[in-house]
Amino acid sequence: MTERKPPGVSFESFVDKQIRDAEARGEFKDLPGAGQPVPAVTETQYDELWWIKRKMAREGVSVLPPALALRKEAEDTLEAAETAPSEAAVRRLIEPLNVKIRDMMLKPPPGPPLGLKPYDVEGIVERWRDRRAD
């Protein structure tokens, strides 16, 4: 629709005329979803950042507070340590994690409390040996 509303014509009647003309030309035939019920409207409020959240999800990006991100990293690292091929690999996984945990413990919390303390590398290696023995 490129034509302008003529002066003196109410907006409503102008729009109604445009719709009637398009309908007469058959521009509304075979539209996707024609004859189907309208999808249910969600009860959630409009989120202005919906497009940012969708883009982040598509890109695999998450924005966690640093303490929660470190907790997640600790979970993943401990899981990786369980299946590590050697004691040295377990140590290479846990020791840098402990450095990050100590660093976070010495700073004021940027978000929720960390709730972690450095892991006992020898204890984790011992558990790793026990699982390998079984």
mmCIF file of C-alpha atoms in Angstrom:
data_model
loop_
_atom_site.group_PDB
_atom_site.id
_atom_site.type_symbol
_atom_site.label_atom_id
_atom_site.label_comp_id
_atom_site.label_asym_id
_atom_site.label_seq_id
_atom_site.Cartn_x
_atom_site.Cartn_y
_atom_site.Cartn_z
ATOM 1 C CA MET A 1 0.000 0.000 0.000
ATOM 2 C CA THR A 2 1.737 3.124 -1.195
ATOM 3 C CA GLU A 3 -1.144 5.494 -1.588
ATOM 4 C CA ARG A 4 -1.627 8.258 0.976
ATOM 5 C CA LYS A 5 -4.794 8.948 2.889
ATOM 6 C CA PRO A 6 -6.674 11.721 1.111
ATOM 7 C CA PRO A 7 -7.384 14.818 3.176
ATOM 8 C CA GLY A 8 -10.833 14.945 4.707
ATOM 9 C CA VAL A 9 -11.272 11.144 4.788
ATOM 10 C CA SER A 10 -11.282 9.539 8.202
ATOM 11 C CA PHE A 11 -8.454 7.128 8.853
ATOM 12 C CA GLU A 12 -10.823 4.280 9.699
ATOM 13 C CA SER A 13 -12.792 4.514 6.447
ATOM 14 C CA PHE A 14 -9.564 4.850 4.437
ATOM 15 C CA VAL A 15 -8.128 1.665 5.987
ATOM 16 C CA ASP A 16 -11.421 -0.181 5.604
ATOM 17 C CA LYS A 17 -11.456 0.734 1.905
ATOM 18 C CA GLN A 18 -7.885 -0.536 1.473
ATOM 19 C CA ILE A 19 -8.807 -3.850 3.105
ATOM 20 C CA ARG A 20 -11.968 -4.235 0.998
ATOM 21 C CA ASP A 21 -10.015 -3.500 -2.208
ATOM 22 C CA ALA A 22 -7.290 -6.016 -1.325
ATOM 23 C CA GLU A 23 -9.910 -8.598 -0.457
ATOM 24 C CA ALA A 24 -11.636 -8.023 -3.823
ATOM 25 C CA ARG A 25 -8.284 -8.526 -5.605
ATOM 26 C CA GLY A 26 -7.884 -11.865 -3.758
ATOM 27 C CA GLU A 27 -4.777 -10.867 -1.833
ATOM 28 C CA PHE A 28 -6.009 -12.625 1.314
ATOM 29 C CA LYS A 29 -6.635 -16.005 -0.331
ATOM 30 C CA ASP A 30 -4.342 -18.942 0.524
ATOM 31 C CA LEU A 31 -2.572 -17.181 3.383
ATOM 32 C CA PRO A 32 -0.591 -19.480 5.702
ATOM 33 C CA GLY A 33 -2.726 -20.583 8.637
ATOM 34 C CA ALA A 34 -6.010 -19.688 6.915
ATOM 35 C CA GLY A 35 -8.933 -21.560 8.436
ATOM 36 C CA GLN A 36 -6.924 -22.574 11.521
ATOM 37 C CA PRO A 37 -7.416 -21.306 15.052
ATOM 38 C CA VAL A 38 -5.258 -18.433 16.201
ATOM 39 C CA PRO A 39 -2.333 -19.689 18.322
ATOM 40 C CA ALA A 40 -2.875 -19.334 22.052
ATOM 41 C CA VAL A 41 -1.665 -16.088 23.503
ATOM 42 C CA THR A 42 0.712 -16.575 26.403
ATOM 43 C CA GLU A 43 -0.057 -14.992 29.731
ATOM 44 C CA THR A 44 3.493 -13.693 30.155
ATOM 45 C CA GLN A 45 4.297 -10.025 29.963
ATOM 46 C CA TYR A 46 6.101 -8.560 26.970
ATOM 47 C CA ASP A 47 9.872 -8.784 27.282
ATOM 48 C CA GLU A 48 11.744 -5.945 25.576
ATOM 49 C CA LEU A 49 14.913 -8.026 25.445
ATOM 50 C CA TRP A 50 13.339 -11.027 23.704
ATOM 51 C CA TRP A 51 15.525 -10.626 20.626
ATOM 52 C CA ILE A 52 18.724 -10.415 22.694
ATOM 53 C CA LYS A 53 17.767 -13.552 24.619
ATOM 54 C CA ARG A 54 16.931 -15.399 21.396
ATOM 55 C CA LYS A 55 20.268 -14.343 19.832
ATOM 56 C CA MET A 56 22.205 -15.429 22.940
ATOM 57 C CA ALA A 57 20.450 -18.799 22.958
ATOM 58 C CA ARG A 58 21.169 -19.266 19.248
ATOM 59 C CA GLU A 59 24.848 -18.376 19.797
ATOM 60 C CA GLY A 60 25.143 -20.563 22.900
ATOM 61 C CA VAL A 61 26.053 -17.623 25.128
ATOM 62 C CA SER A 62 24.978 -17.466 28.739
ATOM 63 C CA VAL A 63 25.315 -14.580 31.091
ATOM 64 C CA LEU A 64 25.678 -15.957 34.575
ATOM 65 C CA PRO A 65 26.991 -14.004 37.525
ATOM 66 C CA PRO A 66 30.695 -14.826 37.979
ATOM 67 C CA ALA A 67 30.110 -16.943 41.106
ATOM 68 C CA LEU A 68 27.469 -19.068 39.372
ATOM 69 C CA ALA A 69 29.638 -19.388 36.259
ATOM 70 C CA LEU A 70 32.502 -20.640 38.457
ATOM 71 C CA ARG A 71 30.187 -23.135 40.184
ATOM 72 C CA LYS A 72 29.145 -24.463 36.780
ATOM 73 C CA GLU A 73 32.780 -24.651 35.701
ATOM 74 C CA ALA A 74 33.619 -26.537 38.925
ATOM 75 C CA GLU A 75 30.842 -29.082 38.252
ATOM 76 C CA ASP A 76 32.030 -29.604 34.687
ATOM 77 C CA THR A 77 35.689 -29.861 35.751
ATOM 78 C CA LEU A 78 34.960 -32.424 38.471
ATOM 79 C CA GLU A 79 32.954 -34.447 35.962
ATOM 80 C CA ALA A 80 35.841 -34.288 33.488
ATOM 81 C CA ALA A 81 38.280 -35.310 36.236
ATOM 82 C CA GLU A 82 36.326 -38.519 36.829
ATOM 83 C CA THR A 83 37.047 -39.689 33.299
ATOM 84 C CA ALA A 84 40.554 -38.238 32.961
ATOM 85 C CA PRO A 85 43.106 -40.660 31.483
ATOM 86 C CA SER A 86 45.827 -40.081 34.103
ATOM 87 C CA GLU A 87 46.602 -38.584 37.500
ATOM 88 C CA ALA A 88 48.516 -35.800 35.794
ATOM 89 C CA ALA A 89 45.419 -34.952 33.747
ATOM 90 C CA VAL A 90 43.314 -34.821 36.935
ATOM 91 C CA ARG A 91 45.843 -32.440 38.483
ATOM 92 C CA ARG A 92 45.910 -30.278 35.318
ATOM 93 C CA LEU A 93 42.127 -29.953 35.563
ATOM 94 C CA ILE A 94 41.763 -29.285 39.305
ATOM 95 C CA GLU A 95 44.734 -27.007 40.043
ATOM 96 C CA PRO A 96 43.698 -24.134 37.710
ATOM 97 C CA LEU A 97 40.156 -24.445 39.055
ATOM 98 C CA ASN A 98 41.482 -24.054 42.595
ATOM 99 C CA VAL A 99 43.367 -20.899 41.527
ATOM 100 C CA LYS A 100 40.104 -19.411 40.211
ATOM 101 C CA ILE A 101 38.230 -20.393 43.377
ATOM 102 C CA ARG A 102 40.903 -18.861 45.650
ATOM 103 C CA ASP A 103 40.901 -15.703 43.529
ATOM 104 C CA MET A 104 37.101 -15.432 43.794
ATOM 105 C CA MET A 105 37.246 -16.061 47.568
ATOM 106 C CA LEU A 106 39.633 -13.127 48.067
ATOM 107 C CA LYS A 107 37.466 -10.629 46.181
ATOM 108 C CA PRO A 108 34.161 -9.190 47.316
ATOM 109 C CA PRO A 109 31.365 -11.246 45.770
ATOM 110 C CA PRO A 110 30.119 -9.747 42.476
ATOM 111 C CA GLY A 111 26.851 -11.670 42.726
ATOM 112 C CA PRO A 112 25.507 -14.496 44.865
ATOM 113 C CA PRO A 113 27.958 -16.057 47.317
ATOM 114 C CA LEU A 114 30.330 -18.561 45.749
ATOM 115 C CA GLY A 115 29.795 -21.329 48.294
ATOM 116 C CA LEU A 116 32.917 -23.196 47.173
ATOM 117 C CA LYS A 117 36.333 -23.748 48.660
ATOM 118 C CA PRO A 118 39.417 -25.110 46.903
ATOM 119 C CA TYR A 119 39.237 -28.832 46.260
ATOM 120 C CA ASP A 120 41.620 -31.345 47.792
ATOM 121 C CA VAL A 121 43.602 -32.387 44.718
ATOM 122 C CA GLU A 122 45.070 -35.422 46.473
ATOM 123 C CA GLY A 123 41.606 -36.540 47.594
ATOM 124 C CA ILE A 124 40.242 -36.242 44.066
ATOM 125 C CA VAL A 125 43.232 -38.127 42.664
ATOM 126 C CA GLU A 126 42.709 -40.841 45.308
ATOM 127 C CA ARG A 127 39.036 -41.206 44.331
ATOM 128 C CA TRP A 128 40.111 -41.323 40.687
ATOM 129 C CA ARG A 129 42.555 -44.169 41.498
ATOM 130 C CA ASP A 130 39.826 -46.056 43.369
ATOM 131 C CA ARG A 131 37.427 -45.799 40.426
ATOM 132 C CA ARG A 132 40.136 -46.933 38.017
ATOM 133 C CA ALA A 133 40.913 -49.929 40.226
ATOM 134 C CA ASP A 134 37.273 -51.075 40.041
#
